[in-house]
CSV table of C-alpha atoms and ligand atoms in Angstrom, one decimal:
chain,number,residue,atom,x,y,z
A,1396,MET,CA,11.8,75.8,28.9
A,1397,VAL,CA,8.3,75.4,30.3
A,1398,ASP,CA,5.9,78.3,29.6
A,1399,LYS,CA,4.7,80.0,32.7
A,1400,LYS,CA,0.9,79.5,33.2
A,1401,LYS,CA,-1.1,82.7,32.7
A,1402,ASP,CA,-3.3,84.2,35.4
A,1403,ILE,CA,-6.7,83.6,33.8
A,1404,ARG,CA,-8.3,86.4,35.8
A,1405,ALA,CA,-6.1,89.0,34.1
A,1406,PHE,CA,-8.2,88.3,30.9
A,1407,THR,CA,-11.2,90.3,30.0
A,1408,LYS,CA,-14.4,88.5,28.8
A,1409,GLU,CA,-13.6,89.5,25.2
A,1410,GLN,CA,-10.1,88.0,25.5
A,1411,LEU,CA,-11.5,84.8,26.9
A,1412,ARG,CA,-14.0,84.6,24.1
A,1413,ASP,CA,-11.2,85.0,21.6
A,1414,PHE,CA,-9.1,82.4,23.3
A,1415,PHE,CA,-11.8,79.8,23.0
A,1416,MET,CA,-12.6,80.7,19.4
A,1417,ASN,CA,-8.9,80.5,18.5
A,1418,ASN,CA,-8.8,77.1,20.1
A,1419,GLY,CA,-11.6,75.7,18.0
A,1420,ASP,CA,-14.3,76.1,20.6
A,1421,LYS,CA,-17.3,78.5,20.8
A,1422,ALA,CA,-16.9,82.1,22.0
A,1423,PHE,CA,-19.7,81.4,24.4
A,1424,ARG,CA,-17.4,79.1,26.4
A,1425,GLY,CA,-15.5,82.3,27.3
A,1426,ASN,CA,-18.7,83.7,28.8
A,1427,GLN,CA,-19.2,80.6,30.9
A,1428,VAL,CA,-15.7,80.5,32.2
A,1429,TYR,CA,-15.9,84.3,32.9
A,1430,GLU,CA,-19.0,83.7,34.9
A,1431,TRP,CA,-17.4,81.0,36.9
A,1432,LEU,CA,-14.5,83.2,37.7
A,1433,TRP,CA,-16.3,86.4,38.5
A,1434,VAL,CA,-19.9,85.7,39.5
A,1435,LYS,CA,-19.6,82.2,41.0
A,1436,GLY,CA,-16.1,82.8,42.5
A,1437,ALA,CA,-14.6,79.5,41.4
A,1438,HIS,CA,-11.2,78.7,42.9
A,1439,ASN,CA,-10.5,75.7,40.7
A,1440,PHE,CA,-11.2,74.7,37.1
A,1441,ASP,CA,-12.8,71.5,38.4
A,1442,ASP,CA,-15.5,73.6,40.0
A,1443,MET,CA,-16.7,74.6,36.5
A,1444,THR,CA,-19.2,71.8,36.2
A,1445,ASN,CA,-20.9,72.9,33.0
A,1446,ILE,CA,-17.5,72.8,31.2
A,1447,SER,CA,-16.4,69.5,29.7
A,1448,LYS,CA,-13.6,67.5,31.5
A,1449,ASP,CA,-11.3,67.9,28.5
A,1450,THR,CA,-11.7,71.7,28.4
A,1451,ARG,CA,-11.1,71.9,32.1
A,1452,ALA,CA,-7.9,69.9,31.7
A,1453,MET,CA,-6.9,72.2,28.8
A,1454,LEU,CA,-7.5,75.3,31.1
A,1455,GLU,CA,-5.6,73.7,33.9
A,1456,ALA,CA,-2.6,73.1,31.6
A,1457,ASN,CA,-2.6,76.8,30.4
A,1458,PHE,CA,-3.8,78.9,33.3
A,1459,VAL,CA,-3.8,79.4,37.0
A,1460,ILE,CA,-6.5,81.0,39.2
A,1461,ASN,CA,-4.6,83.1,41.7
A,1462,HIS,CA,-7.3,83.3,44.3
A,1463,ILE,CA,-6.7,84.9,47.7
A,1464,ARG,CA,-6.9,82.8,50.8
A,1465,VAL,CA,-8.5,84.1,53.9
A,1466,ASP,CA,-6.9,81.7,56.4
A,1467,HIS,CA,-6.8,83.8,59.5
A,1468,MET,CA,-9.8,85.7,60.9
A,1469,GLN,CA,-10.2,87.6,64.2
A,1470,ARG,CA,-13.5,88.9,65.6
A,1471,SER,CA,-13.6,91.9,67.8
A,1472,ASN,CA,-16.1,92.2,70.6
A,1473,ASP,CA,-17.8,95.0,68.7
A,1474,GLY,CA,-18.5,92.6,65.7
A,1475,THR,CA,-15.6,93.9,63.6
A,1476,ILE,CA,-13.8,91.1,61.7
A,1477,LYS,CA,-10.2,91.4,60.6
A,1478,ASN,CA,-9.0,89.0,57.8
A,1479,ALA,CA,-5.4,88.1,57.2
A,1480,VAL,CA,-5.4,87.5,53.4
A,1481,THR,CA,-2.7,85.3,51.9
A,1482,LEU,CA,-1.9,86.1,48.3
A,1483,HIS,CA,-0.7,83.6,45.7
A,1484,ASP,CA,3.0,84.5,46.3
A,1485,GLY,CA,2.7,84.1,50.1
A,1486,LEU,CA,2.5,87.8,51.0
A,1487,VAL,CA,-0.2,88.8,53.4
A,1488,VAL,CA,-2.5,91.9,53.5
A,1489,GLU,CA,-5.4,92.6,55.8
A,1490,SER,CA,-9.0,93.6,55.2
A,1491,VAL,CA,-11.7,94.4,57.7
A,1492,LEU,CA,-15.5,94.1,58.0
A,1493,ILE,CA,-17.1,96.8,60.0
A,1494,PRO,CA,-20.8,96.3,61.0
A,1495,THR,CA,-23.1,99.0,62.3
A,1496,ASP,CA,-26.9,98.9,62.8
A,1497,THR,CA,-27.5,100.2,59.3
A,1498,ARG,CA,-24.4,99.3,57.3
A,1499,THR,CA,-21.7,96.8,56.7
A,1500,THR,CA,-18.6,98.3,55.4
A,1501,ALA,CA,-15.6,96.5,53.9
A,1502,CYS,CA,-12.2,98.2,54.5
A,1503,VAL,CA,-9.8,96.8,51.9
A,1504,SER,CA,-6.1,97.0,51.1
A,1505,SER,CA,-4.6,98.2,47.9
A,1506,GLN,CA,-0.9,97.5,48.4
A,1507,VAL,CA,1.2,95.0,50.4
A,1508,GLY,CA,2.7,97.4,52.9
A,1509,CYS,CA,3.0,101.1,52.0
A,1510,SER,CA,5.6,103.4,50.5
A,1511,LEU,CA,4.5,106.4,52.5
A,1512,ASP,CA,5.9,107.2,55.9
A,1513,CYS,CA,3.1,108.6,58.0
A,1514,LYS,CA,4.5,108.7,61.4
A,1515,PHE,CA,1.3,107.7,63.2
A,1516,CYS,CA,0.4,104.7,61.0
A,1517,ALA,CA,1.4,101.1,61.7
A,1518,THR,CA,1.3,100.1,58.1
A,1519,ALA,CA,4.0,102.7,57.3
A,1520,ARG,CA,6.4,100.5,59.2
A,1521,LEU,CA,6.0,97.7,56.6
A,1522,LYS,CA,8.0,98.2,53.5
A,1523,ARG,CA,5.9,98.4,50.3
A,1524,MET,CA,6.4,95.0,48.7
A,1525,ARG,CA,4.1,95.3,45.7
A,1526,ASN,CA,0.8,96.6,44.4
A,1527,LEU,CA,-2.3,94.3,44.6
A,1528,ASN,CA,-3.8,93.1,41.3
A,1529,PRO,CA,-7.3,94.1,40.5
A,1530,ASP,CA,-8.6,90.6,41.3
A,1531,GLU,CA,-6.8,90.5,44.7
A,1532,ILE,CA,-8.6,93.7,45.6
A,1533,TYR,CA,-11.9,92.4,44.3
A,1534,ASP,CA,-11.5,89.1,46.1
A,1535,GLN,CA,-11.2,90.9,49.5
A,1536,VAL,CA,-14.6,92.5,48.8
A,1537,VAL,CA,-16.2,89.2,47.8
A,1538,ALA,CA,-14.8,87.5,50.9
A,1539,ILE,CA,-16.2,90.3,53.2
A,1540,ASN,CA,-19.5,90.3,51.3
A,1541,ASN,CA,-19.8,86.5,52.1
A,1542,GLN,CA,-18.9,87.2,55.8
A,1543,SER,CA,-21.5,89.9,55.9
A,1544,LYS,CA,-24.1,87.5,54.6
A,1545,HIS,CA,-23.0,84.8,57.0
A,1546,TYR,CA,-22.7,86.8,60.2
A,1547,HIS,CA,-25.2,89.7,59.6
A,1548,ASN,CA,-27.7,88.3,57.2
A,1549,ARG,CA,-27.2,91.1,54.7
A,1550,LYS,CA,-24.9,92.1,51.9
A,1551,LEU,CA,-22.1,94.6,52.1
A,1552,THR,CA,-23.4,98.1,51.9
A,1553,ASN,CA,-20.2,100.2,51.6
A,1554,ILE,CA,-16.5,99.9,50.7
A,1555,VAL,CA,-13.7,102.0,51.8
A,1556,PHE,CA,-10.1,101.9,50.5
A,1557,MET,CA,-8.6,102.5,53.9
A,1558,GLY,CA,-6.7,99.3,54.5
A,1559,MET,CA,-3.0,98.9,53.8
A,1560,GLY,CA,-1.4,101.0,51.1
A,1561,GLU,CA,-2.0,104.2,49.2
A,1562,PRO,CA,-4.7,103.5,46.6
A,1563,LEU,CA,-3.7,106.3,44.3
A,1564,MET,CA,-0.2,104.8,44.0
A,1565,ASN,CA,-1.9,101.8,42.5
A,1566,TYR,CA,-4.6,103.7,40.7
A,1567,PRO,CA,-5.0,101.6,37.5
A,1568,ASN,CA,-5.6,98.4,39.5
A,1569,VAL,CA,-7.9,100.1,42.0
A,1570,LEU,CA,-9.9,101.4,39.1
A,1571,LYS,CA,-10.1,98.0,37.5
A,1572,ALA,CA,-11.2,96.4,40.8
A,1573,ILE,CA,-13.9,99.1,41.3
A,1574,ASP,CA,-15.1,98.5,37.7
A,1575,LYS,CA,-15.6,94.9,38.6
A,1576,ILE,CA,-17.2,95.6,41.9
A,1577,THR,CA,-19.7,97.9,40.3
A,1578,SER,CA,-20.3,95.9,37.2
A,1579,ASP,CA,-23.4,93.6,36.9
A,1580,GLU,CA,-21.0,90.8,36.1
A,1581,GLY,CA,-19.3,91.4,39.4
A,1582,LEU,CA,-21.1,92.5,42.6
A,1583,GLY,CA,-23.2,95.2,41.0
A,1584,MET,CA,-22.6,97.7,43.8
A,1585,SER,CA,-23.2,101.4,43.3
A,1586,PRO,CA,-20.0,103.5,43.1
A,1587,LYS,CA,-21.7,106.0,45.4
A,1588,ARG,CA,-21.1,103.5,48.1
A,1589,ILE,CA,-17.4,103.3,47.5
A,1590,THR,CA,-14.8,105.7,49.0
A,1591,VAL,CA,-11.2,105.9,48.0
A,1592,SER,CA,-9.0,107.4,50.8
A,1593,THR,CA,-5.8,109.0,49.9
A,1594,SER,CA,-3.0,110.8,51.7
A,1595,GLY,CA,-3.2,113.2,48.8
A,1596,VAL,CA,-1.3,112.6,45.6
A,1597,PRO,CA,-2.2,115.7,43.6
A,1598,LYS,CA,-1.5,114.4,40.1
A,1599,MET,CA,-3.6,111.3,40.7
A,1600,ILE,CA,-6.5,113.3,42.2
A,1601,LYS,CA,-6.6,115.4,39.0
A,1602,LYS,CA,-6.5,112.2,36.9
A,1603,MET,CA,-9.4,110.8,38.9
A,1604,ALA,CA,-11.3,114.0,38.2
A,1605,ASP,CA,-10.5,113.8,34.5
A,1606,ASP,CA,-11.6,110.1,34.4
A,1607,GLU,CA,-14.9,111.3,35.8
A,1608,VAL,CA,-15.0,108.5,38.4
A,1609,LYS,CA,-18.3,108.1,40.2
A,1610,PHE,CA,-17.0,106.9,43.6
A,1611,ASN,CA,-16.1,109.2,46.5
A,1612,LEU,CA,-12.9,110.7,47.6
A,1613,ALA,CA,-11.6,111.1,51.1
A,1614,VAL,CA,-8.4,112.9,51.9
A,1615,SER,CA,-6.3,112.2,55.0
A,1616,LEU,CA,-5.3,115.7,55.8
A,1617,HIS,CA,-4.5,115.8,59.5
A,1618,SER,CA,-3.1,119.3,59.2
A,1619,ALA,CA,-3.6,122.3,56.9
A,1620,ILE,CA,-0.2,123.8,57.9
A,1621,ASP,CA,2.7,122.6,55.7
A,1622,ASP,CA,5.3,122.4,58.5
A,1623,VAL,CA,3.1,120.4,60.8
A,1624,ARG,CA,1.8,118.2,58.0
A,1625,THR,CA,5.4,117.5,56.8
A,1626,SER,CA,6.5,116.6,60.3
A,1627,ILE,CA,3.8,113.8,60.6
A,1628,MET,CA,3.4,112.9,56.9
A,1629,PRO,CA,6.9,113.5,55.4
A,1630,PHE,CA,5.8,113.1,51.8
A,1631,ASN,CA,4.0,116.4,52.2
A,1632,SER,CA,7.3,118.1,51.4
A,1633,LYS,CA,7.0,116.6,47.9
A,1634,PHE,CA,3.3,117.3,47.6
A,1635,PRO,CA,2.7,120.5,49.6
A,1636,LEU,CA,-0.7,121.7,50.6
A,1637,ALA,CA,-1.0,124.3,47.8
A,1638,ASP,CA,-0.7,121.5,45.2
A,1639,LEU,CA,-3.1,119.3,47.0
A,1640,ARG,CA,-5.6,122.1,47.2
A,1641,GLU,CA,-5.3,122.9,43.5
A,1642,ALA,CA,-5.9,119.3,42.7
A,1643,LEU,CA,-9.0,119.2,44.9
A,1644,GLN,CA,-10.3,122.3,43.3
A,1645,HIS,CA,-10.0,120.6,40.0
A,1646,TRP,CA,-11.7,117.5,41.4
A,1647,TYR,CA,-14.6,119.6,42.7
A,1648,SER,CA,-15.0,121.6,39.5
A,1649,LYS,CA,-15.3,118.3,37.6
A,1650,THR,CA,-17.3,116.2,39.9
A,1651,LYS,CA,-19.2,118.6,42.1
A,1652,LYS,CA,-18.8,116.0,44.9
A,1653,ILE,CA,-18.4,117.0,48.5
A,1654,ILE,CA,-14.9,116.4,49.7
A,1655,THR,CA,-14.3,114.4,52.9
A,1656,TYR,CA,-11.3,115.1,55.0
A,1657,GLU,CA,-10.0,112.6,57.6
A,1658,TYR,CA,-8.4,114.2,60.5
A,1659,VAL,CA,-6.9,113.1,63.8
A,1660,VAL,CA,-6.4,115.7,66.5
A,1661,TRP,CA,-3.3,115.0,68.5
A,1662,ALA,CA,-2.1,116.6,71.8
A,1663,GLY,CA,0.6,119.1,71.2
A,1664,ILE,CA,0.6,118.6,67.4
A,1665,ASN,CA,-2.5,120.1,65.9
A,1666,ASP,CA,-4.7,121.0,68.8
A,1667,GLN,CA,-4.6,124.8,68.8
A,1668,GLN,CA,-7.0,127.4,67.4
A,1669,LYS,CA,-4.6,128.2,64.6
A,1670,ASP,CA,-4.7,124.6,63.5
A,1671,VAL,CA,-8.5,124.6,63.1
A,1672,ASP,CA,-8.4,128.0,61.5
A,1673,ALA,CA,-6.0,126.7,58.9
A,1674,LEU,CA,-8.3,123.8,58.3
A,1675,VAL,CA,-11.3,126.0,57.8
A,1676,ASN,CA,-9.3,128.2,55.4
A,1677,PHE,CA,-8.0,125.1,53.5
A,1678,CYS,CA,-11.4,123.6,52.8
A,1679,LYS,CA,-13.7,126.5,52.2
A,1680,PHE,CA,-13.3,126.4,48.4
A,1681,ALA,CA,-15.8,123.5,48.2
A,1682,PRO,CA,-18.5,121.8,50.2
A,1683,SER,CA,-16.6,119.8,52.7
A,1684,LYS,CA,-17.0,117.3,55.5
A,1685,VAL,CA,-14.5,116.7,58.2
A,1686,ASN,CA,-14.4,113.3,59.9
A,1687,LEU,CA,-12.5,113.6,63.2
A,1688,ILE,CA,-11.1,110.1,63.6
A,1689,GLU,CA,-10.1,108.8,67.0
A,1690,TYR,CA,-6.4,108.1,67.3
A,1691,ASN,CA,-5.6,104.4,67.5
A,1692,PRO,CA,-2.3,104.1,69.4
A,1693,ILE,CA,0.4,102.1,67.6
A,1694,ASP,CA,2.6,101.7,70.7
A,1695,ASP,CA,5.2,104.4,70.3
A,1696,GLY,CA,3.9,106.9,72.8
A,1697,ILE,CA,4.7,109.9,70.6
A,1698,PHE,CA,1.2,110.5,69.4
A,1699,GLN,CA,-1.7,111.0,71.8
A,1700,GLN,CA,-5.3,111.8,71.3
A,1701,ALA,CA,-6.1,115.4,72.0
A,1702,THR,CA,-8.3,116.4,74.9
A,1703,GLU,CA,-12.1,116.6,74.6
A,1704,LYS,CA,-11.7,120.4,74.9
A,1705,ALA,CA,-9.6,120.5,71.8
A,1706,ILE,CA,-12.0,118.3,69.9
A,1707,ASN,CA,-14.9,120.5,71.0
A,1708,MET,CA,-12.9,123.5,69.7
A,1709,TYR,CA,-12.6,121.8,66.3
A,1710,VAL,CA,-16.3,120.9,66.2
A,1711,ASN,CA,-17.5,124.4,67.2
A,1712,THR,CA,-15.2,126.2,64.8
A,1713,LEU,CA,-16.0,124.0,61.9
A,1714,GLU,CA,-19.7,124.2,62.5
A,1715,LYS,CA,-19.6,127.9,62.8
A,1716,ASN,CA,-18.1,127.9,59.4
A,1717,ASN,CA,-20.7,125.7,57.9
A,1718,ILE,CA,-18.4,122.7,57.5
A,1719,THR,CA,-20.0,119.4,58.4
A,1720,VAL,CA,-18.1,117.6,61.1
A,1721,THR,CA,-18.5,114.1,62.5
A,1722,ILE,CA,-16.7,112.3,65.2
A,1723,ARG,CA,-15.7,108.8,64.2
A,1724,ARG,CA,-15.2,106.3,67.0
A,1725,SER,CA,-12.8,103.5,66.4
A,1726,ARG,CA,-13.9,100.0,65.7
A,1727,GLY,CA,-12.1,96.8,66.2
A,1728,LYS,CA,-9.3,98.3,68.3
A,1729,ASP,CA,-9.0,95.2,70.5
A,1730,ILE,CA,-7.8,93.2,67.5
A,1731,ASP,CA,-5.7,95.9,65.9
A,1732,ALA,CA,-8.2,96.3,63.1
A,1733,ALA,CA,-8.8,100.1,63.4
A,1734,CYS,CA,-7.5,102.8,61.0
A,1735,GLY,CA,-3.8,102.8,60.9
A,1736,GLN,CA,-3.3,99.6,62.9
A,1737,LEU,CA,-3.0,97.1,60.1
A,1738,ALA,CA,0.4,95.6,60.4
A,1739,ASN,CA,-0.1,91.9,60.0
A,1740,LYS,CA,-0.3,91.3,63.8
A,1741,ASN,CA,-2.6,88.3,63.9
A,1742,ASP,CA,-2.8,86.7,67.3
A,1743,ALA,CA,-6.1,84.9,68.0
A,1744,VAL,CA,-7.8,82.7,65.4
A,1745,VAL,CA,-11.5,82.4,65.8
B,2370,SAH,N1,-3.2,105.6,52.4
B,2370,SAH,C1,-4.5,105.9,52.5
B,2370,SAH,C2,-5.4,104.9,53.1
B,2370,SAH,C3,-5.0,104.1,54.3
B,2370,SAH,S1,-5.0,104.9,55.8
B,2370,SAH,C4,-4.7,107.2,53.2
B,2370,SAH,O1,-3.7,107.7,53.8
B,2370,SAH,O2,-5.8,107.8,53.3
B,2370,SAH,C5,-6.7,105.1,56.3
B,2370,SAH,C6,-6.9,106.2,57.2
B,2370,SAH,O3,-6.4,105.9,58.6
B,2370,SAH,C7,-6.2,107.5,56.8
B,2370,SAH,O4,-7.1,108.6,57.0
B,2370,SAH,C8,-5.1,107.5,57.8
B,2370,SAH,O5,-4.6,108.8,58.0
B,2370,SAH,C9,-5.7,107.0,59.1
B,2370,SAH,N2,-4.8,106.6,60.1
B,2370,SAH,C10,-3.5,106.0,59.9
B,2370,SAH,N3,-3.0,105.7,61.1
B,2370,SAH,C11,-3.9,106.0,62.0
B,2370,SAH,C12,-4.0,105.8,63.5
B,2370,SAH,N4,-3.0,105.3,64.1
B,2370,SAH,N5,-5.1,106.2,64.1
B,2370,SAH,C13,-6.1,106.7,63.4
B,2370,SAH,N6,-6.2,106.9,62.1
B,2370,SAH,C14,-5.1,106.5,61.4
């Protein structure tokens, strides 16, 4: 039986150093290969020009580099770029570059599909196929960083885990990817510029707090009333708001970081005064910020953006209660690249 080749990017630098030492070479060779893989982004062993031909052949015989392939890219008329990213096993995820005057943000995926069943989200219609590996997450960021440099003459400034999947259901790999993104041997970005968005998995929020992570947390709340939340985010029956709140209290006590809530106001669902009162009540235990996200229709007609009057009611009530509120306009809607629209619909190639 032929041994399966190993994914070389699952190896730490130490492990690579050991590998070379155990094979009669110098440990330093491990550093060189590691640099090719993570700093220079080599896709092939033959790209590693300061490594001898024999060593490259030996690597080729033992390992594979499972690099992602960005082979389908769409550009929105607002400058947003959506990438269809093919993984080594042929599965596809999406990632998005969102430029503004002052920032370039990468929105990356953490899973192929999603196991949650938020009724308003297009990704929820795709079955969860598998978790992404740390390097598959990291590669998305590198690809978008390159696009940012190419199209906007500047490096990526921010990263949000708001693409496909629930990052806290792939926590170990998300953490490893963020380690790489923030390390000097990777992209050297500040964790303060990274936000992990979750639908709210209490146990994992507590774990993040205990791990003393340095990146930011955003919670997709959408309602602070259990019945309403369960009707639009059915997993809420398993993780009710009281548990979520307790976990967030723990997060705040450990990190002292402001908590961001993402919230869409829909007509006839959560557009009444009682809804915003419940939201105020839910978030008053810690400094909070509410991002009111514009709804991006996913062609089912059930959900509709609330009226401007309802949005103003939210803004006024939140401000009166000293809760920061921002209204987030959608980006990349014309190419299905906005929040909740990622569902592998890739029409126009640019
Ligand atoms: N699973 C994670 C991250 C992916 S979703 C989470 O739930 O946070 C990223 C954000 O887009 C979440 O706040 C989600 O609630 C929101 N979203 C999903 N579908 C949407 C839609 N159709 N319109 C606007 N926002 C949506």
